[in-house]
PDB file of C-alpha atoms in Angstrom:
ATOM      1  CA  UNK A  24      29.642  -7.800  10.608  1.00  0.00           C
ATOM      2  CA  UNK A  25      29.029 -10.524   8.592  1.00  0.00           C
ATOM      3  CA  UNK A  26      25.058 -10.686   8.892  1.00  0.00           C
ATOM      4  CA  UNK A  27      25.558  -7.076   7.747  1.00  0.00           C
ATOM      5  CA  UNK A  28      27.526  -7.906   4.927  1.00  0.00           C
ATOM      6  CA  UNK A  29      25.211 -10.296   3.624  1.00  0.00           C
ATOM      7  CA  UNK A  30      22.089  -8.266   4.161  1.00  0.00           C
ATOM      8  CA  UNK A  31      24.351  -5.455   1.626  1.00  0.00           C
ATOM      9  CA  UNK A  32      24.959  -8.319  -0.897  1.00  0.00           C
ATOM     10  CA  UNK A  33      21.825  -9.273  -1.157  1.00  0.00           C
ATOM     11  CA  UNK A  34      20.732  -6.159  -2.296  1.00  0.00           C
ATOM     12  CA  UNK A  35      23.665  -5.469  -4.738  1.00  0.00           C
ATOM     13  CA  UNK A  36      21.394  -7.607  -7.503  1.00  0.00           C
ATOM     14  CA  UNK A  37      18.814  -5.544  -7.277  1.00  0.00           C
ATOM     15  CA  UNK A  38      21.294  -2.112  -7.438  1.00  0.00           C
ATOM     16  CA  UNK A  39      22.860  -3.240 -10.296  1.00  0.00           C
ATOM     17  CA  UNK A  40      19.728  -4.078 -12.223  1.00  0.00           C
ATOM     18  CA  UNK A  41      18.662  -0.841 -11.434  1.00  0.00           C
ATOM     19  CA  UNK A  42      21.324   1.052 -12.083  1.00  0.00           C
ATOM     20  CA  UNK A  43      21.935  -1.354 -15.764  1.00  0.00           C
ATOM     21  CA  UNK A  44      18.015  -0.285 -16.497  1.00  0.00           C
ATOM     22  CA  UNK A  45      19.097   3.309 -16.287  1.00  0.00           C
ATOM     23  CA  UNK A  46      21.952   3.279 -18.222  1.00  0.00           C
ATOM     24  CA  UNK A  47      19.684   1.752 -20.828  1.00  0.00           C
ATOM     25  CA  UNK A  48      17.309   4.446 -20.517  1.00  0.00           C
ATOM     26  CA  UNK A  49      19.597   7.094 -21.230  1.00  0.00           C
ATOM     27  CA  UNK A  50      21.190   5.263 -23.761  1.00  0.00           C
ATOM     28  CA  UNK A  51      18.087   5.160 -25.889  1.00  0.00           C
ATOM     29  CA  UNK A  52      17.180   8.551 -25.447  1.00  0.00           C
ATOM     30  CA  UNK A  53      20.507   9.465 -26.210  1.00  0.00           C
ATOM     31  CA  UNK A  54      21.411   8.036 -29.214  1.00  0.00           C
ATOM     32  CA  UNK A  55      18.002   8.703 -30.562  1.00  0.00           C
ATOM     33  CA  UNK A  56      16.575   5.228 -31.260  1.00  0.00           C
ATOM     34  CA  UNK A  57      13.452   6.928 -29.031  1.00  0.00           C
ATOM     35  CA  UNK A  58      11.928  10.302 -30.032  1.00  0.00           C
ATOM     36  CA  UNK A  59      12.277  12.820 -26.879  1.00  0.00           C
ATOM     37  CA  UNK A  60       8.743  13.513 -27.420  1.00  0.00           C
ATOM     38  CA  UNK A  61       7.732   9.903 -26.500  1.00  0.00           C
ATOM     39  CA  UNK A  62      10.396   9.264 -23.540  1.00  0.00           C
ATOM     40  CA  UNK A  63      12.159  11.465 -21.784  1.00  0.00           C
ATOM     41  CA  UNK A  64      15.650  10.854 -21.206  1.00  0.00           C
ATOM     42  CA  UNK A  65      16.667  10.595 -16.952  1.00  0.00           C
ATOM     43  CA  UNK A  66      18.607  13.417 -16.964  1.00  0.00           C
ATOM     44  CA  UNK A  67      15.367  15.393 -18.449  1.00  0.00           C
ATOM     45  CA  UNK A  68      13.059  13.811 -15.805  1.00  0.00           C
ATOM     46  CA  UNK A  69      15.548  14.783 -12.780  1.00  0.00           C
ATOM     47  CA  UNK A  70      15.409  18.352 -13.774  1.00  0.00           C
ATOM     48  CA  UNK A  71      11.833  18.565 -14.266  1.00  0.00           C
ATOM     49  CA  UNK A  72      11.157  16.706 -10.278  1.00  0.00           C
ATOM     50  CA  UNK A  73      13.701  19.162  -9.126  1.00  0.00           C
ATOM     51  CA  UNK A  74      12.308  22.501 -11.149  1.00  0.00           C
ATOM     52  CA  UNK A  75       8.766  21.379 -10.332  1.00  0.00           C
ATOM     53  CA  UNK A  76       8.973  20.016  -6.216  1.00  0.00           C
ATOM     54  CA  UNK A  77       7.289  22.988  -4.537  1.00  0.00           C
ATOM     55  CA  UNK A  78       3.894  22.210  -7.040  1.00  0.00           C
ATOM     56  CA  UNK A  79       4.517  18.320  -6.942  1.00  0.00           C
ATOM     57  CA  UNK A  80       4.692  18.633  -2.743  1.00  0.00           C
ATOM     58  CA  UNK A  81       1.344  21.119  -2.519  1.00  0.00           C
ATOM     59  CA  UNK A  82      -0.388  18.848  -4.801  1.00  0.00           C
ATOM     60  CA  UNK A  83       1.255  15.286  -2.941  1.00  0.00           C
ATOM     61  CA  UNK A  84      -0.169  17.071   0.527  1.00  0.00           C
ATOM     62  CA  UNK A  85      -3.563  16.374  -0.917  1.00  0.00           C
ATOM     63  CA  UNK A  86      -3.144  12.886  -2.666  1.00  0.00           C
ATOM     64  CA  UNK A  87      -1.171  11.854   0.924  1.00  0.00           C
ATOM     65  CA  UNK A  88      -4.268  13.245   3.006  1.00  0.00           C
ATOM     66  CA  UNK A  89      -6.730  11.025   0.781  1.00  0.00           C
ATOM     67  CA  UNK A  90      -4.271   8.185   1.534  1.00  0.00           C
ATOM     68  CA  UNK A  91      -3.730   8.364   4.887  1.00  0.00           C
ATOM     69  CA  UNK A  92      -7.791   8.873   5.644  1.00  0.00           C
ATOM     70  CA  UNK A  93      -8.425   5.879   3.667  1.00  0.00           C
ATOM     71  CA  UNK A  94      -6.012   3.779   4.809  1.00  0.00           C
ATOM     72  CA  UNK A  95      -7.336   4.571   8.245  1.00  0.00           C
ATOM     73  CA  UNK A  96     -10.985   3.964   7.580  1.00  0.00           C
ATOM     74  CA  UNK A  97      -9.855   1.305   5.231  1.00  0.00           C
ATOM     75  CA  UNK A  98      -7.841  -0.613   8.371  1.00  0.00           C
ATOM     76  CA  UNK A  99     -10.474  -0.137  10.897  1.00  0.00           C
ATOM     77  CA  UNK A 100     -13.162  -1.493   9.034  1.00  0.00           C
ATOM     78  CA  UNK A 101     -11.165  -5.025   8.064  1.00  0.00           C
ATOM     79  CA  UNK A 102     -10.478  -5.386  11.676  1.00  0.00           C
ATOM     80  CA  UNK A 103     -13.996  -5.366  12.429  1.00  0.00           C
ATOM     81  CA  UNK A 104     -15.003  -7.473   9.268  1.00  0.00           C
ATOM     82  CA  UNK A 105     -12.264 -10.029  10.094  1.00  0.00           C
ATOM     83  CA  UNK A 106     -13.031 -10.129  13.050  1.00  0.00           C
ATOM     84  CA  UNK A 107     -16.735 -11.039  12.990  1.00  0.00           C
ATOM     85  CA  UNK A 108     -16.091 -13.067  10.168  1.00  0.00           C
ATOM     86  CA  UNK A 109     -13.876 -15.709  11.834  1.00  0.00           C
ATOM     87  CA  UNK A 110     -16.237 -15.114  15.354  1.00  0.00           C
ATOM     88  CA  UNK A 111     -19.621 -16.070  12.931  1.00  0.00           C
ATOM     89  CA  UNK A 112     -18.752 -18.818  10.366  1.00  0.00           C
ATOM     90  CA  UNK A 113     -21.810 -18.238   8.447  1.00  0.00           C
ATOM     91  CA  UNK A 114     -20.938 -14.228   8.162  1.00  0.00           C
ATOM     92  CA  UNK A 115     -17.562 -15.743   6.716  1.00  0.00           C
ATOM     93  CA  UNK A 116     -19.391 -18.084   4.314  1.00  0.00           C
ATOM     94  CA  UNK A 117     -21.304 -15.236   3.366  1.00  0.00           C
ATOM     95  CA  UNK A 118     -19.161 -11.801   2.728  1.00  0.00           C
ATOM     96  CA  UNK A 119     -15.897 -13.858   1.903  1.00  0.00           C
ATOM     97  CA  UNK A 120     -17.292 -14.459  -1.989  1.00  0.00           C
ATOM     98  CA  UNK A 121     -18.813 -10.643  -2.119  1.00  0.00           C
ATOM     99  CA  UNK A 122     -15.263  -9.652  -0.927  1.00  0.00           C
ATOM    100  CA  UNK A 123     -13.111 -11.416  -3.524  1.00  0.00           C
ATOM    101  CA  UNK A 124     -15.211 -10.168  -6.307  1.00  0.00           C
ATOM    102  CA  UNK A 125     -15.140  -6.252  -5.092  1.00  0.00           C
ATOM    103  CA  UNK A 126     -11.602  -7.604  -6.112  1.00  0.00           C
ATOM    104  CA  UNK A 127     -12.117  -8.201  -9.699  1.00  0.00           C
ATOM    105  CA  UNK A 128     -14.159  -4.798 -10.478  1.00  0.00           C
ATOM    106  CA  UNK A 129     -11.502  -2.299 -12.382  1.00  0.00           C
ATOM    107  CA  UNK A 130     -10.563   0.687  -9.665  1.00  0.00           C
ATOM    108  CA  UNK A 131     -11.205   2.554 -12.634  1.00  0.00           C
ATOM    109  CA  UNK A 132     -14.688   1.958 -13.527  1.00  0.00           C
ATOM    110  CA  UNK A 133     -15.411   2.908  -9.892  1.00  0.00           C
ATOM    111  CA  UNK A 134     -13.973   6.201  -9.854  1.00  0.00           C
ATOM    112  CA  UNK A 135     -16.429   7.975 -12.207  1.00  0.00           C
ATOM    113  CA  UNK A 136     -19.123   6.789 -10.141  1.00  0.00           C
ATOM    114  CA  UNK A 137     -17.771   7.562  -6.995  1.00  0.00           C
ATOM    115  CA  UNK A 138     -17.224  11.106  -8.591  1.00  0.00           C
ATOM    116  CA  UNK A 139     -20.258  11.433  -9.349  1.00  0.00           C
ATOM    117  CA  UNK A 140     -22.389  10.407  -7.031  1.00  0.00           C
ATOM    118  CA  UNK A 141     -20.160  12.025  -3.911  1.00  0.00           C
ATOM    119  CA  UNK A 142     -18.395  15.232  -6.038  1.00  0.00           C
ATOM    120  CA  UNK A 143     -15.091  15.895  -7.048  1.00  0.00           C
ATOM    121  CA  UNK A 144     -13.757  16.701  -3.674  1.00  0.00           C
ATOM    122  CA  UNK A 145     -12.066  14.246  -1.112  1.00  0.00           C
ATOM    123  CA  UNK A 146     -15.094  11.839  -0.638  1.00  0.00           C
ATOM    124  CA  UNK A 147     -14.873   9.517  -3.381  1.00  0.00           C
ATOM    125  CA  UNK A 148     -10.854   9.412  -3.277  1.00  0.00           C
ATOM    126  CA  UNK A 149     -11.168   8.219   0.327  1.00  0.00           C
ATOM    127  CA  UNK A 150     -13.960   5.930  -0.360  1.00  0.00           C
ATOM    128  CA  UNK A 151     -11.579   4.677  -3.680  1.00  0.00           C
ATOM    129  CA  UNK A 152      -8.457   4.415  -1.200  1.00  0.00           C
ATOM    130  CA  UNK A 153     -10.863   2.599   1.134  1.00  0.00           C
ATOM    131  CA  UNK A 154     -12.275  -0.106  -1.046  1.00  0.00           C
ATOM    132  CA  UNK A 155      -8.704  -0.709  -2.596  1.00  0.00           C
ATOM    133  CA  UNK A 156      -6.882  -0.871   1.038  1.00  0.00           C
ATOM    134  CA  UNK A 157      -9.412  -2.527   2.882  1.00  0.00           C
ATOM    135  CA  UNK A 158      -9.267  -6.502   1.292  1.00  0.00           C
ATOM    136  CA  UNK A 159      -5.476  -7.648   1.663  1.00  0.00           C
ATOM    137  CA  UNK A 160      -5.486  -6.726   5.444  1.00  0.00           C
ATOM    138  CA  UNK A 161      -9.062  -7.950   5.411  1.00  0.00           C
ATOM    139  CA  UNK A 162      -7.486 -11.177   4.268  1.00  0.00           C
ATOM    140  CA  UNK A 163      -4.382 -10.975   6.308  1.00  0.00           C
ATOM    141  CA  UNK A 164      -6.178 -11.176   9.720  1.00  0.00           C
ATOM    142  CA  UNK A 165      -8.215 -14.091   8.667  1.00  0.00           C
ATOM    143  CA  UNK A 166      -5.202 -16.016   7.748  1.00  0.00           C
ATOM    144  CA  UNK A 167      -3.613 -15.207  11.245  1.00  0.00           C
ATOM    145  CA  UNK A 168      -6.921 -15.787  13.082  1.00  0.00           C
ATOM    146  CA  UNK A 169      -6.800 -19.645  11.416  1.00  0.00           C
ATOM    147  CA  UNK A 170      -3.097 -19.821  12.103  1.00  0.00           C
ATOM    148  CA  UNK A 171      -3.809 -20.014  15.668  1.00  0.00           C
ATOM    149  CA  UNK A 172      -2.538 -23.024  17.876  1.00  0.00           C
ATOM    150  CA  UNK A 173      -5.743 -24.962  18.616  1.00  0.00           C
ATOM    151  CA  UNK A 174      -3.827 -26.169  21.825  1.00  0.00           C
ATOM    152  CA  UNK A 175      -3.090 -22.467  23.333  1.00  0.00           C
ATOM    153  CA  UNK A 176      -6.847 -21.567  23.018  1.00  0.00           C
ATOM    154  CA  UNK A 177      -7.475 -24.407  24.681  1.00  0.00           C
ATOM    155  CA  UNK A 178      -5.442 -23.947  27.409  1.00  0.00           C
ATOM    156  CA  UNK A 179      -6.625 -20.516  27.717  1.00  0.00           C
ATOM    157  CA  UNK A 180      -9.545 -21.734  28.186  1.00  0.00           C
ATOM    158  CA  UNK A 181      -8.818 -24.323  30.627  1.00  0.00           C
ATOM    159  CA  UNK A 182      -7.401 -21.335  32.612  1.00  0.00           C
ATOM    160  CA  UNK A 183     -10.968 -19.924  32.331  1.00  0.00           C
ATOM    161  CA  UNK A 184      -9.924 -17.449  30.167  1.00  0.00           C
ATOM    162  CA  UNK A 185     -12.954 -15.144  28.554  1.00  0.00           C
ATOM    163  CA  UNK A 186     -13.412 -15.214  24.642  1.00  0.00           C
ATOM    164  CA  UNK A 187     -12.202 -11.354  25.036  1.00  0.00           C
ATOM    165  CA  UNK A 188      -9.021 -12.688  27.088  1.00  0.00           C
ATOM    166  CA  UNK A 189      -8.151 -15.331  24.128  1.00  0.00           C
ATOM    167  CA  UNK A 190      -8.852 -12.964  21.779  1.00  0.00           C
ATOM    168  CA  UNK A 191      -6.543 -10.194  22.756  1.00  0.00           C
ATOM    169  CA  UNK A 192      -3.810 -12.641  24.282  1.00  0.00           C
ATOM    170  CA  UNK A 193      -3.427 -15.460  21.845  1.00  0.00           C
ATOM    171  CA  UNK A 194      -5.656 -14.420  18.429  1.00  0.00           C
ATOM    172  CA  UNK A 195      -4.884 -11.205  17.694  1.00  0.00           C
ATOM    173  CA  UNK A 196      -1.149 -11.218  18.661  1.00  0.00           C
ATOM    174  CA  UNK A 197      -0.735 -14.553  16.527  1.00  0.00           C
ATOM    175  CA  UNK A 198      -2.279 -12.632  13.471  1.00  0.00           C
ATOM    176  CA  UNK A 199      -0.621  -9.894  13.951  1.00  0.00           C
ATOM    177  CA  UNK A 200       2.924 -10.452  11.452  1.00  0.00           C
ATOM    178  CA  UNK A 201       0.204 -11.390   8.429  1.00  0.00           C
ATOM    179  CA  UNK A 202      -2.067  -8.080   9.356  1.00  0.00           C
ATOM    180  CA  UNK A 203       1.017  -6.634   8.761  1.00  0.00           C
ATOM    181  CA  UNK A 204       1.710  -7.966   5.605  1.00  0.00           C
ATOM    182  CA  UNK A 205      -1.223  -7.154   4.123  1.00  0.00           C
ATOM    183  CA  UNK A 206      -0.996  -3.401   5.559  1.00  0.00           C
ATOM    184  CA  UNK A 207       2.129  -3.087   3.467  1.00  0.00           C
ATOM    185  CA  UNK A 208       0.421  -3.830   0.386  1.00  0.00           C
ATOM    186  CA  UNK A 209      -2.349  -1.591   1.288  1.00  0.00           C
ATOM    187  CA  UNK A 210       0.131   1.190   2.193  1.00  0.00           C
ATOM    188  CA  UNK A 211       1.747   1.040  -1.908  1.00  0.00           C
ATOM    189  CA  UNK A 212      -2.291   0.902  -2.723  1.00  0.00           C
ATOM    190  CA  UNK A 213      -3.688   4.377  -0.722  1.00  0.00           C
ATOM    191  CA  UNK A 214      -1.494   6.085  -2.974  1.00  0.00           C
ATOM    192  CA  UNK A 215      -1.946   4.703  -5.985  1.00  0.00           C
ATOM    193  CA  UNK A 216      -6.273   4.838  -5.469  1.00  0.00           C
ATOM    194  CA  UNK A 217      -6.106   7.944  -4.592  1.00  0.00           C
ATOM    195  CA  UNK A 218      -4.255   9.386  -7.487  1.00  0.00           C
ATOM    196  CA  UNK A 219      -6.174   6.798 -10.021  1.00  0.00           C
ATOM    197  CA  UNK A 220      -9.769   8.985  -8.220  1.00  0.00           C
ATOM    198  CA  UNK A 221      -8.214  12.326  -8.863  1.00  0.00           C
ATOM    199  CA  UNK A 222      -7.210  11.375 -12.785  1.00  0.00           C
ATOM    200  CA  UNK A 223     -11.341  11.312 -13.128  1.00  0.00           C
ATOM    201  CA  UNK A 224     -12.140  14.566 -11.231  1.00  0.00           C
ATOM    202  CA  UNK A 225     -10.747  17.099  -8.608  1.00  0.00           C
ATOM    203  CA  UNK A 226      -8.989  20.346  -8.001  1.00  0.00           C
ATOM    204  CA  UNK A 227      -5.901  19.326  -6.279  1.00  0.00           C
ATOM    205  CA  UNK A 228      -3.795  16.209  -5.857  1.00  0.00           C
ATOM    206  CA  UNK A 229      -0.788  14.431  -7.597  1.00  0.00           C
ATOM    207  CA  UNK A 230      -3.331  12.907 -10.238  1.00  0.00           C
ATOM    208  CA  UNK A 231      -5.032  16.324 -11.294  1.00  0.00           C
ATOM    209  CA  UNK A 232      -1.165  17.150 -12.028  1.00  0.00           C
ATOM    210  CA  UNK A 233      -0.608  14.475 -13.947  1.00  0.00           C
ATOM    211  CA  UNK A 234      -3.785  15.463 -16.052  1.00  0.00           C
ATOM    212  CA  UNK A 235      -2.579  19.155 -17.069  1.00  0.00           C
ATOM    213  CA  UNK A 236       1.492  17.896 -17.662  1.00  0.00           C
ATOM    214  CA  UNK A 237      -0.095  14.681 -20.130  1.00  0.00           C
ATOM    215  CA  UNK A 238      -2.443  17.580 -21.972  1.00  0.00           C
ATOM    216  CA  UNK A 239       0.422  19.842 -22.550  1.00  0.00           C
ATOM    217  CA  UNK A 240       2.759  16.669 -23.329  1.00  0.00           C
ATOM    218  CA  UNK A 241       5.169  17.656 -20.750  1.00  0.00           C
ATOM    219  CA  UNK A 242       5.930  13.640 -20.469  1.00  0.00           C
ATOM    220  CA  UNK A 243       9.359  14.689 -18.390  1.00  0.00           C
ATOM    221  CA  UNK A 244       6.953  16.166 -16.020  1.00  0.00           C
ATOM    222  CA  UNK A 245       4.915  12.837 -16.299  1.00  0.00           C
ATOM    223  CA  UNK A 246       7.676  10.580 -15.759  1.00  0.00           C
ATOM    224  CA  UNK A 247       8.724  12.885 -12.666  1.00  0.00           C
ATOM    225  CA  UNK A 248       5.544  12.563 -10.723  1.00  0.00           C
ATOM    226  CA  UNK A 249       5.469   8.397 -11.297  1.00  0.00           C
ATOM    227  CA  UNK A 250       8.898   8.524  -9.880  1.00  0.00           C
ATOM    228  CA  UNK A 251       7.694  11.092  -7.023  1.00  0.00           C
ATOM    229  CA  UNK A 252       4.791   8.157  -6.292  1.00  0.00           C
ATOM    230  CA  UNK A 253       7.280   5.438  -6.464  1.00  0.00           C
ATOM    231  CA  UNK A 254       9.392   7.078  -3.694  1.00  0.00           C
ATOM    232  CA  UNK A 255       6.597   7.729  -1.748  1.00  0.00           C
ATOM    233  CA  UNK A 256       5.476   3.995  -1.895  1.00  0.00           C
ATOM    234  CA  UNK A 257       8.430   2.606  -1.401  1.00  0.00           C
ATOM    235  CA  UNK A 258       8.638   5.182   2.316  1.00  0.00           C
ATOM    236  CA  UNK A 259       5.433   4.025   3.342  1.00  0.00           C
ATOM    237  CA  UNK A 260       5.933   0.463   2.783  1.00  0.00           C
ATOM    238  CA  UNK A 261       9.583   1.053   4.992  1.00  0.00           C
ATOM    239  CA  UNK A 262       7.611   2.836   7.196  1.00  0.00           C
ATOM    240  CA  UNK A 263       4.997  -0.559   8.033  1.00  0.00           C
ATOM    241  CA  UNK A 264       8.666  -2.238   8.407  1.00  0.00           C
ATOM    242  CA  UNK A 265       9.330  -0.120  10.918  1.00  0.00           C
ATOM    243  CA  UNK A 266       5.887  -0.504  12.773  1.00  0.00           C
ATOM    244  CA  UNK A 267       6.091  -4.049  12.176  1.00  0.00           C
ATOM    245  CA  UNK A 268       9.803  -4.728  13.838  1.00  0.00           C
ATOM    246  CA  UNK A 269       9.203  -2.075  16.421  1.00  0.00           C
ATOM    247  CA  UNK A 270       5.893  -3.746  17.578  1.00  0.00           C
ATOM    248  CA  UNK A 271       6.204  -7.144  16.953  1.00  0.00           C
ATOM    249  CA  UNK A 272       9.790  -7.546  19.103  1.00  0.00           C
ATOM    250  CA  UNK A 273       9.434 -11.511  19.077  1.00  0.00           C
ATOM    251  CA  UNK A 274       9.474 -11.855  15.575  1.00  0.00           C
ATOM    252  CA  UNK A 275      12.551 -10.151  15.121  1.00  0.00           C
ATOM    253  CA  UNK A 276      14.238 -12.532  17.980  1.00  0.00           C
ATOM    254  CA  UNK A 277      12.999 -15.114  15.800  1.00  0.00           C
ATOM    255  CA  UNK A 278      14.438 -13.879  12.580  1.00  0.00           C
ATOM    256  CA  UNK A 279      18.226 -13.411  14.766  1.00  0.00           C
ATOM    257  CA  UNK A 280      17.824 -17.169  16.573  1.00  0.00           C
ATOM    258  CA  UNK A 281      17.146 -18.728  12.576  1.00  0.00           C
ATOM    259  CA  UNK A 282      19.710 -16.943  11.358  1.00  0.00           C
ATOM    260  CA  UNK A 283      22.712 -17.370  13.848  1.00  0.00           C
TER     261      UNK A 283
END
């Protein structure tokens, strides 16, 4: 009861700022200090998610199929590159610079090329959401591949246990809670590439929305859809949570023996 307790307390900060940032909101809208035109009050951008849901879901079923594609790709190819990068050092020494600066290129100078180069369907918002997911887990599993206890490998191999063996027995499981980590930050990211691809070209999706509501200066309607991709977000990084604690059982017995 009392772990409970505290775990609700130490959210009530974060409520109440919330809830304070609101009031604020609606305050300014309300007393006029802000044109309507420029910001929409929170009452105004309630009624427009609720009026508008059945078009914001058909288009999010499109931006959420991008996503979840790239993600995908995006997670299966940073296993692999991790993975031969901390088997070959000199494959590390060599992609590890080329990765960090596919970092610092603006997702939105990409887009227009991707666009045009692969068309305005779902290929180049799966290859954004790819090469915007793919680095922090990327990252992630070379962190937990170094974090490894030198003295368990080499017991495992005193056991005449295979490269394979150690990998799947004592390297991957040990990397697994930072692989994680970086998949939740991915996870906020598939969305959020995928929508910032469809602002530059498409038919369908959560970002072509945004682009006819911001021409017609329905801002409510703008401010409804970033709220709508917020939520979303914010479910998909719970939902790696929930992955995380329901496959990685020991590190929530850790978390309960630190705590108690």
């Amino acid at each position: 009861m009392t772990k409970r307790l505290q775990s609700i307390t130490s959210k009530l900060p974060a409520v109440v700022a919330l809830c304070l940032l609101i009031l604020l909101w609606q305050f300014l809208c309300q007393s006029g200090a802000v044109p309507a035109y420029m910001l929409p009050s929170p009452v105004q951008v309630i009624k427009a998610l609720v009026t508008d849901l059945p078009t914001i879901l058909k288009h999010a079923s499109v931006t959420l199929q991008e996503a979840f594609y790239g993600l995908c790709i995006g997670v299966g190819l940073a296993f692999v590159m991790a993975t031969l990068m901390d088997h070959f050092q000199m494959l590390n020494k060599a992609l590890y610079p080329i990765l960090i600066i596919t970092q610092t290129i603006p997702t939105i100078a990409i887009a227009p090329l991707l666009v045009l180069w692969m068309g305005f369907y779902m290929a180049p918002k799966i290859t954004l959401v790819v090469i915007t997911t793919f680095f922090p887990i990327t990252v992630g599993l070379l962190d937990g591949y170094k974090s490894v206890d030198k003295d368990s490998i080499d017991l495992m191999r005193a056991m005449g246990a295979t490269k394979i063996q150690i990998f799947f027995h004592v390297k991957f499981p040990t990397a697994l809670p930072q692989f994680f980590s970086g998949l939740k930050i991915s996870a906020s990211y598939a969305v959020v590439g995928a929508v910032i691809s469809e602002w530059l070209g498409g038919f369908e999706g959560l970002g072509v929305y945004m682009t006819r509501v911001s021409k017609a200066y329905a801002f409510d309607k703008m401010f409804a859809v970033i709220i709508f991709i917020v939520i979303i977000s914010l479910l998909l990084m719970g939902a790696v949570n929930l992955i995380k604690t329901l496959s990685l059982p020991w590190v929530r017995v850790e978390k309960k023996e630190a705590l108690e």
